[in-house]
mmCIF file of C-alpha atoms and ligand atoms in Angstrom:
data_model
loop_
_atom_site.group_PDB
_atom_site.id
_atom_site.type_symbol
_atom_site.label_atom_id
_atom_site.label_comp_id
_atom_site.label_asym_id
_atom_site.label_seq_id
_atom_site.Cartn_x
_atom_site.Cartn_y
_atom_site.Cartn_z
ATOM 1 C CA UNK A 1 19.849 60.170 2.787
ATOM 2 C CA UNK A 2 23.459 59.018 3.049
ATOM 3 C CA UNK A 3 24.340 55.896 1.123
ATOM 4 C CA UNK A 4 27.590 54.380 2.339
ATOM 5 C CA UNK A 5 30.047 53.400 -0.396
ATOM 6 C CA UNK A 6 31.367 50.229 1.161
ATOM 7 C CA UNK A 7 33.842 48.168 -0.848
ATOM 8 C CA UNK A 8 32.094 45.858 -3.281
ATOM 9 C CA UNK A 9 33.145 42.219 -3.186
ATOM 10 C CA UNK A 10 32.458 40.760 -6.582
ATOM 11 C CA UNK A 11 32.834 37.140 -7.636
ATOM 12 C CA UNK A 12 32.282 35.750 -11.126
ATOM 13 C CA UNK A 13 31.669 32.004 -11.385
ATOM 14 C CA UNK A 14 32.417 30.464 -14.778
ATOM 15 C CA UNK A 15 30.499 27.189 -15.043
ATOM 16 C CA UNK A 16 27.167 26.886 -13.270
ATOM 17 C CA UNK A 17 26.856 23.116 -13.142
ATOM 18 C CA UNK A 18 26.728 21.080 -9.928
ATOM 19 C CA UNK A 19 29.917 22.563 -8.460
ATOM 20 C CA UNK A 20 29.383 26.169 -9.569
ATOM 21 C CA UNK A 21 25.787 26.296 -8.362
ATOM 22 C CA UNK A 22 26.590 24.580 -5.032
ATOM 23 C CA UNK A 23 29.329 27.148 -4.472
ATOM 24 C CA UNK A 24 26.909 29.958 -5.367
ATOM 25 C CA UNK A 25 24.331 28.578 -2.936
ATOM 26 C CA UNK A 26 26.904 28.327 -0.142
ATOM 27 C CA UNK A 27 28.095 31.895 -0.883
ATOM 28 C CA UNK A 28 24.522 33.162 -0.590
ATOM 29 C CA UNK A 29 24.087 31.337 2.714
ATOM 30 C CA UNK A 30 27.251 32.758 4.213
ATOM 31 C CA UNK A 31 26.762 36.313 2.922
ATOM 32 C CA UNK A 32 30.391 37.091 2.180
ATOM 33 C CA UNK A 33 30.108 38.783 -1.223
ATOM 34 C CA UNK A 34 28.019 41.701 -2.489
ATOM 35 C CA UNK A 35 27.889 40.764 -6.142
ATOM 36 C CA UNK A 36 27.812 37.396 -7.827
ATOM 37 C CA UNK A 37 27.760 36.892 -11.592
ATOM 38 C CA UNK A 38 27.128 33.514 -13.177
ATOM 39 C CA UNK A 39 28.708 32.781 -16.564
ATOM 40 C CA UNK A 40 28.083 29.588 -18.507
ATOM 41 C CA UNK A 41 28.285 28.515 -22.136
ATOM 42 C CA UNK A 42 24.660 27.549 -21.528
ATOM 43 C CA UNK A 43 23.284 31.033 -20.750
ATOM 44 C CA UNK A 44 19.826 29.710 -19.932
ATOM 45 C CA UNK A 45 21.302 27.499 -17.226
ATOM 46 C CA UNK A 46 23.100 30.514 -15.710
ATOM 47 C CA UNK A 47 19.912 32.586 -15.870
ATOM 48 C CA UNK A 48 17.864 29.809 -14.244
ATOM 49 C CA UNK A 49 20.371 29.396 -11.424
ATOM 50 C CA UNK A 50 20.494 33.175 -10.836
ATOM 51 C CA UNK A 51 16.687 33.381 -10.614
ATOM 52 C CA UNK A 52 16.468 30.387 -8.272
ATOM 53 C CA UNK A 53 19.150 31.826 -5.966
ATOM 54 C CA UNK A 54 17.588 35.312 -6.025
ATOM 55 C CA UNK A 55 14.270 33.905 -4.859
ATOM 56 C CA UNK A 56 15.959 32.856 -1.604
ATOM 57 C CA UNK A 57 17.247 36.391 -0.961
ATOM 58 C CA UNK A 58 14.657 37.299 1.712
ATOM 59 C CA UNK A 59 16.017 34.392 3.763
ATOM 60 C CA UNK A 60 19.706 35.300 3.276
ATOM 61 C CA UNK A 61 22.043 38.334 3.340
ATOM 62 C CA UNK A 62 21.375 40.939 0.653
ATOM 63 C CA UNK A 63 23.553 40.634 -2.437
ATOM 64 C CA UNK A 64 23.230 41.057 -6.200
ATOM 65 C CA UNK A 65 23.113 37.882 -8.272
ATOM 66 C CA UNK A 66 22.765 37.793 -12.063
ATOM 67 C CA UNK A 67 23.779 35.842 -15.133
ATOM 68 C CA UNK A 68 26.243 37.625 -17.412
ATOM 69 C CA UNK A 69 29.127 37.492 -19.849
ATOM 70 C CA UNK A 70 32.910 37.762 -19.595
ATOM 71 C CA UNK A 71 32.790 41.606 -19.577
ATOM 72 C CA UNK A 72 31.658 41.220 -15.927
ATOM 73 C CA UNK A 73 35.175 40.013 -15.033
ATOM 74 C CA UNK A 74 36.575 43.500 -15.615
ATOM 75 C CA UNK A 75 35.982 44.677 -12.029
ATOM 76 C CA UNK A 76 35.675 41.287 -10.322
ATOM 77 C CA UNK A 77 37.816 40.485 -7.288
ATOM 78 C CA UNK A 78 37.661 36.786 -7.984
ATOM 79 C CA UNK A 79 36.932 34.639 -11.014
ATOM 80 C CA UNK A 80 36.219 31.087 -9.937
ATOM 81 C CA UNK A 81 36.305 28.504 -12.716
ATOM 82 C CA UNK A 82 34.157 25.415 -12.232
ATOM 83 C CA UNK A 83 33.401 24.895 -15.934
ATOM 84 C CA UNK A 84 34.265 21.874 -17.959
ATOM 85 C CA UNK A 85 33.634 18.229 -18.482
ATOM 86 C CA UNK A 86 32.995 16.134 -15.387
ATOM 87 C CA UNK A 87 34.545 12.816 -14.286
ATOM 88 C CA UNK A 88 32.562 9.916 -15.725
ATOM 89 C CA UNK A 89 32.242 6.743 -13.593
ATOM 90 C CA UNK A 90 35.615 4.961 -13.656
ATOM 91 C CA UNK A 91 37.368 7.958 -15.245
ATOM 92 C CA UNK A 92 40.269 9.472 -13.292
ATOM 93 C CA UNK A 93 40.665 13.214 -12.872
ATOM 94 C CA UNK A 94 43.736 13.058 -15.060
ATOM 95 C CA UNK A 95 41.743 11.480 -17.912
ATOM 96 C CA UNK A 96 39.984 14.805 -18.224
ATOM 97 C CA UNK A 97 43.144 16.737 -18.976
ATOM 98 C CA UNK A 98 43.010 17.283 -22.728
ATOM 99 C CA UNK A 99 39.275 18.003 -22.823
ATOM 100 C CA UNK A 100 39.401 20.603 -20.091
ATOM 101 C CA UNK A 101 42.740 22.204 -21.040
ATOM 102 C CA UNK A 102 41.193 23.187 -24.380
ATOM 103 C CA UNK A 103 38.114 24.671 -22.696
ATOM 104 C CA UNK A 104 40.351 26.566 -20.257
ATOM 105 C CA UNK A 105 42.417 28.254 -22.946
ATOM 106 C CA UNK A 106 39.238 29.881 -24.274
ATOM 107 C CA UNK A 107 37.798 30.764 -20.859
ATOM 108 C CA UNK A 108 40.989 32.311 -19.456
ATOM 109 C CA UNK A 109 41.594 34.300 -22.662
ATOM 110 C CA UNK A 110 38.045 35.684 -22.473
ATOM 111 C CA UNK A 111 38.483 36.644 -18.809
ATOM 112 C CA UNK A 112 41.801 38.432 -19.462
ATOM 113 C CA UNK A 113 40.381 40.299 -22.478
ATOM 114 C CA UNK A 114 37.843 41.898 -20.112
ATOM 115 C CA UNK A 115 40.710 43.685 -18.332
ATOM 116 C CA UNK A 116 40.480 41.419 -15.267
ATOM 117 C CA UNK A 117 42.733 42.540 -12.390
ATOM 118 C CA UNK A 118 41.786 40.074 -9.676
ATOM 119 C CA UNK A 119 42.542 36.537 -8.571
ATOM 120 C CA UNK A 120 41.683 33.270 -10.313
ATOM 121 C CA UNK A 121 40.473 30.286 -8.321
ATOM 122 C CA UNK A 122 40.303 27.037 -10.280
ATOM 123 C CA UNK A 123 38.232 24.010 -9.227
ATOM 124 C CA UNK A 124 37.770 22.118 -12.512
ATOM 125 C CA UNK A 125 39.646 18.809 -12.722
ATOM 126 C CA UNK A 126 42.407 17.940 -13.053
ATOM 127 C CA UNK A 127 42.691 21.004 -10.888
ATOM 128 C CA UNK A 128 46.483 21.136 -10.468
ATOM 129 C CA UNK A 129 47.213 20.979 -14.176
ATOM 130 C CA UNK A 130 44.392 23.371 -15.095
ATOM 131 C CA UNK A 131 45.665 25.892 -12.545
ATOM 132 C CA UNK A 132 49.000 25.750 -14.357
ATOM 133 C CA UNK A 133 47.247 26.256 -17.704
ATOM 134 C CA UNK A 134 45.455 29.276 -16.184
ATOM 135 C CA UNK A 135 48.771 30.720 -15.008
ATOM 136 C CA UNK A 136 50.369 30.342 -18.428
ATOM 137 C CA UNK A 137 47.424 31.636 -20.452
ATOM 138 C CA UNK A 138 46.658 34.577 -18.132
ATOM 139 C CA UNK A 139 50.262 35.710 -17.665
ATOM 140 C CA UNK A 140 49.355 36.722 -14.083
ATOM 141 C CA UNK A 141 51.826 36.336 -11.216
ATOM 142 C CA UNK A 142 51.601 32.905 -9.602
ATOM 143 C CA UNK A 143 50.168 34.181 -6.312
ATOM 144 C CA UNK A 144 47.020 35.263 -8.187
ATOM 145 C CA UNK A 145 46.256 31.879 -9.735
ATOM 146 C CA UNK A 146 45.112 29.437 -7.072
ATOM 147 C CA UNK A 147 43.768 25.925 -7.458
ATOM 148 C CA UNK A 148 41.365 24.415 -4.928
ATOM 149 C CA UNK A 149 44.029 21.700 -4.663
ATOM 150 C CA UNK A 150 43.584 19.344 -1.731
ATOM 151 C CA UNK A 151 41.255 21.624 0.213
ATOM 152 C CA UNK A 152 38.430 19.077 -0.063
ATOM 153 C CA UNK A 153 40.666 16.036 0.501
ATOM 154 C CA UNK A 154 42.039 17.688 3.634
ATOM 155 C CA UNK A 155 38.487 18.346 4.839
ATOM 156 C CA UNK A 156 37.546 14.710 4.139
ATOM 157 C CA UNK A 157 40.640 13.552 6.034
ATOM 158 C CA UNK A 158 39.880 15.729 9.057
ATOM 159 C CA UNK A 159 36.259 14.602 9.020
ATOM 160 C CA UNK A 160 37.077 10.880 8.876
ATOM 161 C CA UNK A 161 39.713 11.208 11.609
ATOM 162 C CA UNK A 162 37.235 13.133 13.734
ATOM 163 C CA UNK A 163 34.638 10.390 13.280
ATOM 164 C CA UNK A 164 37.173 7.701 14.168
ATOM 165 C CA UNK A 165 38.401 9.443 17.309
ATOM 166 C CA UNK A 166 35.109 11.190 18.134
ATOM 167 C CA UNK A 167 36.737 14.624 18.305
ATOM 168 C CA UNK A 168 35.328 17.780 16.667
ATOM 169 C CA UNK A 169 36.819 17.973 13.135
ATOM 170 C CA UNK A 170 37.790 21.606 13.796
ATOM 171 C CA UNK A 171 40.233 20.328 16.441
ATOM 172 C CA UNK A 172 41.788 17.751 14.129
ATOM 173 C CA UNK A 173 44.787 19.261 12.355
ATOM 174 C CA UNK A 174 45.871 17.272 9.351
ATOM 175 C CA UNK A 175 46.843 17.786 5.721
ATOM 176 C CA UNK A 176 46.497 15.929 2.464
ATOM 177 C CA UNK A 177 49.099 17.214 0.003
ATOM 178 C CA UNK A 178 50.148 16.590 -3.603
ATOM 179 C CA UNK A 179 47.857 15.958 -6.557
ATOM 180 C CA UNK A 180 44.110 16.352 -6.019
ATOM 181 C CA UNK A 181 43.764 12.782 -7.202
ATOM 182 C CA UNK A 182 45.126 9.276 -7.002
ATOM 183 C CA UNK A 183 48.726 10.161 -6.049
ATOM 184 C CA UNK A 184 47.844 12.454 -3.134
ATOM 185 C CA UNK A 185 49.251 11.644 0.301
ATOM 186 C CA UNK A 186 48.441 12.165 3.974
ATOM 187 C CA UNK A 187 51.044 13.948 6.066
ATOM 188 C CA UNK A 188 50.824 11.487 8.956
ATOM 189 C CA UNK A 189 53.919 12.969 10.588
ATOM 190 C CA UNK A 190 52.007 16.205 11.275
ATOM 191 C CA UNK A 191 48.545 14.970 12.266
ATOM 192 C CA UNK A 192 47.583 16.460 15.606
ATOM 193 C CA UNK A 193 44.509 16.203 17.771
ATOM 194 C CA UNK A 194 44.276 19.519 19.580
ATOM 195 C CA UNK A 195 48.054 19.917 19.459
ATOM 196 C CA UNK A 196 48.843 16.326 20.563
ATOM 197 C CA UNK A 197 50.680 14.302 17.883
ATOM 198 C CA UNK A 198 48.492 11.468 16.566
ATOM 199 C CA UNK A 199 50.962 8.717 17.506
ATOM 200 C CA UNK A 200 50.826 9.838 21.143
ATOM 201 C CA UNK A 201 47.097 10.579 21.195
ATOM 202 C CA UNK A 202 46.128 7.233 19.628
ATOM 203 C CA UNK A 203 49.080 5.285 21.127
ATOM 204 C CA UNK A 204 50.108 3.995 17.686
ATOM 205 C CA UNK A 205 53.832 3.494 17.051
ATOM 206 C CA UNK A 206 53.742 3.219 13.265
ATOM 207 C CA UNK A 207 50.852 5.445 12.193
ATOM 208 C CA UNK A 208 51.553 5.117 8.464
ATOM 209 C CA UNK A 209 51.183 1.330 8.550
ATOM 210 C CA UNK A 210 48.333 1.083 11.032
ATOM 211 C CA UNK A 211 45.378 -0.729 9.406
ATOM 212 C CA UNK A 212 42.732 1.739 10.635
ATOM 213 C CA UNK A 213 44.753 4.739 9.516
ATOM 214 C CA UNK A 214 45.440 3.156 6.121
ATOM 215 C CA UNK A 215 41.709 2.575 5.657
ATOM 216 C CA UNK A 216 40.912 6.169 6.619
ATOM 217 C CA UNK A 217 43.322 7.501 4.016
ATOM 218 C CA UNK A 218 42.021 5.125 1.313
ATOM 219 C CA UNK A 219 38.520 6.418 1.983
ATOM 220 C CA UNK A 220 39.779 9.975 1.579
ATOM 221 C CA UNK A 221 41.633 9.238 -1.654
ATOM 222 C CA UNK A 222 38.773 7.257 -3.184
ATOM 223 C CA UNK A 223 35.901 9.361 -1.814
ATOM 224 C CA UNK A 224 35.096 10.978 -5.167
ATOM 225 C CA UNK A 225 34.869 7.563 -6.879
ATOM 226 C CA UNK A 226 32.517 6.240 -4.185
ATOM 227 C CA UNK A 227 30.269 9.313 -4.359
ATOM 228 C CA UNK A 228 30.236 9.407 -8.168
ATOM 229 C CA UNK A 229 29.218 5.728 -8.257
ATOM 230 C CA UNK A 230 26.283 6.526 -5.971
ATOM 231 C CA UNK A 231 25.049 9.946 -7.078
ATOM 232 C CA UNK A 232 26.912 10.815 -10.262
ATOM 233 C CA UNK A 233 28.985 13.767 -9.039
ATOM 234 C CA UNK A 234 30.392 15.474 -5.935
ATOM 235 C CA UNK A 235 29.614 19.116 -5.261
ATOM 236 C CA UNK A 236 28.519 20.117 -1.734
ATOM 237 C CA UNK A 237 31.908 19.564 -0.105
ATOM 238 C CA UNK A 238 33.830 21.447 -2.782
ATOM 239 C CA UNK A 239 31.188 24.204 -2.778
ATOM 240 C CA UNK A 240 31.885 24.814 0.903
ATOM 241 C CA UNK A 241 35.631 24.484 0.389
ATOM 242 C CA UNK A 242 35.516 27.183 -2.286
ATOM 243 C CA UNK A 243 33.605 29.467 0.088
ATOM 244 C CA UNK A 244 36.304 28.911 2.731
ATOM 245 C CA UNK A 245 38.936 29.931 0.197
ATOM 246 C CA UNK A 246 36.876 32.911 -1.008
ATOM 247 C CA UNK A 247 36.580 34.164 2.552
ATOM 248 C CA UNK A 248 40.306 33.744 3.185
ATOM 249 C CA UNK A 249 40.996 35.906 0.126
ATOM 250 C CA UNK A 250 38.276 38.565 0.288
ATOM 251 C CA UNK A 251 38.545 39.024 4.063
ATOM 252 C CA UNK A 252 42.345 39.116 3.909
ATOM 253 C CA UNK A 253 42.491 36.385 6.541
ATOM 254 C CA UNK A 254 46.072 35.110 6.133
ATOM 255 C CA UNK A 255 44.573 31.661 6.658
ATOM 256 C CA UNK A 256 46.398 28.407 6.072
ATOM 257 C CA UNK A 257 44.607 26.306 3.469
ATOM 258 C CA UNK A 258 45.815 23.405 1.323
ATOM 259 C CA UNK A 259 45.627 25.006 -2.105
ATOM 260 C CA UNK A 260 47.262 24.161 -5.390
ATOM 261 C CA UNK A 261 50.061 26.602 -6.071
ATOM 262 C CA UNK A 262 53.236 26.721 -8.149
ATOM 263 C CA UNK A 263 56.202 25.169 -6.371
ATOM 264 C CA UNK A 264 59.522 26.797 -7.176
ATOM 265 C CA UNK A 265 61.998 24.800 -5.132
ATOM 266 C CA UNK A 266 59.795 24.192 -2.073
ATOM 267 C CA UNK A 267 59.909 20.516 -1.039
ATOM 268 C CA UNK A 268 62.667 20.156 -3.695
ATOM 269 C CA UNK A 269 60.055 20.461 -6.480
ATOM 270 C CA UNK A 270 60.096 22.901 -9.369
ATOM 271 C CA UNK A 271 57.541 24.205 -11.852
ATOM 272 C CA UNK A 272 54.619 22.045 -10.727
ATOM 273 C CA UNK A 273 51.252 23.113 -9.344
ATOM 274 C CA UNK A 274 50.188 20.887 -6.441
ATOM 275 C CA UNK A 275 48.365 21.023 -3.124
ATOM 276 C CA UNK A 276 50.342 22.216 -0.102
ATOM 277 C CA UNK A 277 49.413 24.250 2.956
ATOM 278 C CA UNK A 278 49.799 27.928 2.128
ATOM 279 C CA UNK A 279 48.969 31.274 3.712
ATOM 280 C CA UNK A 280 46.219 32.956 1.700
ATOM 281 C CA UNK A 281 45.142 36.595 1.851
ATOM 282 C CA UNK A 282 43.786 39.368 -0.391
ATOM 283 C CA UNK A 283 46.870 39.169 -2.626
ATOM 284 C CA UNK A 284 46.373 35.436 -3.152
ATOM 285 C CA UNK A 285 48.991 32.950 -2.013
ATOM 286 C CA UNK A 286 51.232 34.947 0.339
ATOM 287 C CA UNK A 287 53.527 32.112 1.311
ATOM 288 C CA UNK A 288 53.920 28.360 0.993
ATOM 289 C CA UNK A 289 54.306 26.582 4.316
ATOM 290 C CA UNK A 290 57.166 24.126 4.050
ATOM 291 C CA UNK A 291 56.441 21.275 6.461
ATOM 292 C CA UNK A 292 59.294 19.083 7.658
ATOM 293 C CA UNK A 293 57.926 15.924 6.112
ATOM 294 C CA UNK A 294 59.611 12.548 6.595
ATOM 295 C CA UNK A 295 61.483 10.571 3.943
ATOM 296 C CA UNK A 296 58.558 8.361 2.944
ATOM 297 C CA UNK A 297 56.265 11.401 2.605
ATOM 298 C CA UNK A 298 58.914 13.215 0.566
ATOM 299 C CA UNK A 299 59.197 10.259 -1.836
ATOM 300 C CA UNK A 300 55.433 10.108 -2.314
ATOM 301 C CA UNK A 301 55.258 13.848 -2.899
ATOM 302 C CA UNK A 302 58.024 13.632 -5.522
ATOM 303 C CA UNK A 303 56.103 10.843 -7.253
ATOM 304 C CA UNK A 304 52.920 12.903 -7.231
ATOM 305 C CA UNK A 305 54.842 15.847 -8.699
ATOM 306 C CA UNK A 306 56.283 13.732 -11.509
ATOM 307 C CA UNK A 307 52.817 12.388 -12.413
ATOM 308 C CA UNK A 308 51.530 15.959 -12.580
ATOM 309 C CA UNK A 309 54.538 16.996 -14.620
ATOM 310 C CA UNK A 310 53.718 14.369 -17.248
ATOM 311 C CA UNK A 311 50.093 15.484 -17.317
ATOM 312 C CA UNK A 312 51.193 19.071 -17.741
ATOM 313 C CA UNK A 313 53.020 18.081 -20.923
ATOM 314 C CA UNK A 314 49.751 16.562 -22.173
ATOM 315 C CA UNK A 315 47.812 19.727 -21.317
ATOM 316 C CA UNK A 316 50.288 22.037 -23.034
ATOM 317 C CA UNK A 317 50.702 19.897 -26.162
HETATM 318 P P1 NAD B 401 28.747 19.977 -14.615
HETATM 319 O O1 NAD B 401 28.795 19.235 -15.892
HETATM 320 O O2 NAD B 401 27.549 19.880 -13.747
HETATM 321 O O3 NAD B 401 28.982 21.539 -14.902
HETATM 322 C C1 NAD B 401 29.910 22.044 -15.796
HETATM 323 C C2 NAD B 401 29.372 23.338 -16.326
HETATM 324 O O4 NAD B 401 30.372 23.931 -17.140
HETATM 325 C C3 NAD B 401 28.111 23.160 -17.187
HETATM 326 O O5 NAD B 401 27.084 24.026 -16.726
HETATM 327 C C4 NAD B 401 28.584 23.555 -18.589
HETATM 328 O O6 NAD B 401 27.575 24.173 -19.374
HETATM 329 C C5 NAD B 401 29.721 24.523 -18.261
HETATM 330 N N1 NAD B 401 30.682 24.698 -19.328
HETATM 331 C C6 NAD B 401 31.240 23.751 -20.137
HETATM 332 N N2 NAD B 401 32.083 24.336 -21.002
HETATM 333 C C7 NAD B 401 32.062 25.664 -20.745
HETATM 334 C C8 NAD B 401 32.706 26.781 -21.323
HETATM 335 N N3 NAD B 401 33.564 26.647 -22.332
HETATM 336 N N4 NAD B 401 32.443 28.002 -20.826
HETATM 337 C C9 NAD B 401 31.586 28.157 -19.794
HETATM 338 N N5 NAD B 401 30.927 27.131 -19.213
HETATM 339 C C10 NAD B 401 31.167 25.901 -19.685
HETATM 340 O O7 NAD B 401 30.054 19.549 -13.822
HETATM 341 P P2 NAD B 401 30.320 19.737 -12.241
HETATM 342 O O8 NAD B 401 29.847 18.544 -11.507
HETATM 343 O O9 NAD B 401 29.854 21.082 -11.827
HETATM 344 O O10 NAD B 401 31.924 19.668 -12.203
HETATM 345 C C11 NAD B 401 32.690 20.726 -12.741
HETATM 346 C C12 NAD B 401 34.171 20.444 -12.562
HETATM 347 O O11 NAD B 401 34.502 20.467 -11.170
HETATM 348 C C13 NAD B 401 34.602 19.045 -13.066
HETATM 349 O O12 NAD B 401 35.836 19.168 -13.725
HETATM 350 C C14 NAD B 401 34.757 18.252 -11.788
HETATM 351 O O13 NAD B 401 35.651 17.162 -11.938
HETATM 352 C C15 NAD B 401 35.294 19.331 -10.872
HETATM 353 N N6 NAD B 401 35.236 19.032 -9.446
HETATM 354 C C16 NAD B 401 36.293 19.454 -8.708
HETATM 355 C C17 NAD B 401 36.356 19.194 -7.346
HETATM 356 C C18 NAD B 401 37.552 19.651 -6.571
HETATM 357 O O14 NAD B 401 37.769 19.242 -5.415
HETATM 358 N N7 NAD B 401 38.400 20.490 -7.144
HETATM 359 C C19 NAD B 401 35.298 18.515 -6.729
HETATM 360 C C20 NAD B 401 34.210 18.131 -7.504
HETATM 361 C C21 NAD B 401 34.191 18.376 -8.870
#
């Protein structure tokens, strides 16, 4: 019997709470990895999730799923961190900074001590600042430390625009950039419906100040608050967003996704992790796409960057 030695695609998830387990479930459904290891400070939780997921295997694509420790990161392609404290009702993502920065220093050190040679994806909030902490603690090149950034906000934006205009969300091209949080901004100047600029498609002269468009963006920006008020946490959307990113990396797709990455002069911003469209492949972030944003968008992006810069000081202190 010949057993083919196909390349193993191994992902380790650190943190098997709502977000980590939703991501694991979506990975199992889409069958894009061969091996999945669940790590959590609460080992029983990781073991329970692994068993529950494994019991669905006959209905999904074959893959290995188990609970484990940090030694599993040694030959992992991706380590995805979803561990940490969650946003309490009324708490902003930035309020979480000190709590989660401390947790991250331990997690990232443990991962690196395993001899990890892959790519980090960070989803824990505040995701931009914690991606920066991961970069500093790991010592890896910046292209291999990626935050989920505004991947979910961009998806929410495309979805709400698609509902408003009754056009398939896959044909709505739009970006949310900046902080994954209160200072994020929509790039109205580049919204397109199937290649047609929004102003022309919707016959709106001043898109940025249009009441309907303003309401759509507010619903994007405040979506997490609304969901947390109702059900305590958000996790399905980000779970799917993380799978999208995983696929872009492991399948070497060169896809454009709004991830959090280190800006070094792009958009006139330096030494800040924030969400921008970037080309992602098996090496991580290949290239940041520098949109020609207008003056008002540039000002908002600068403001978002300075808020993140202040938070970074808090995380590193
Ligand atoms: P949760 O409380 O359900 O899960 C967190 C898990 O982390 C728990 O299982 C806990 O045991 C584990 N954990 C805590 N400290 C750990 C450590 N030191 N080592 C290993 N595991 C540890 O929370 P959740 O709802 O899954 O949210 C997780 C994070 O994801 C939060 O920071 C949340 O704000 C964030 N989040 C991000 C996005 C996004 O778009 N980036 C969306 C939703 C939630």
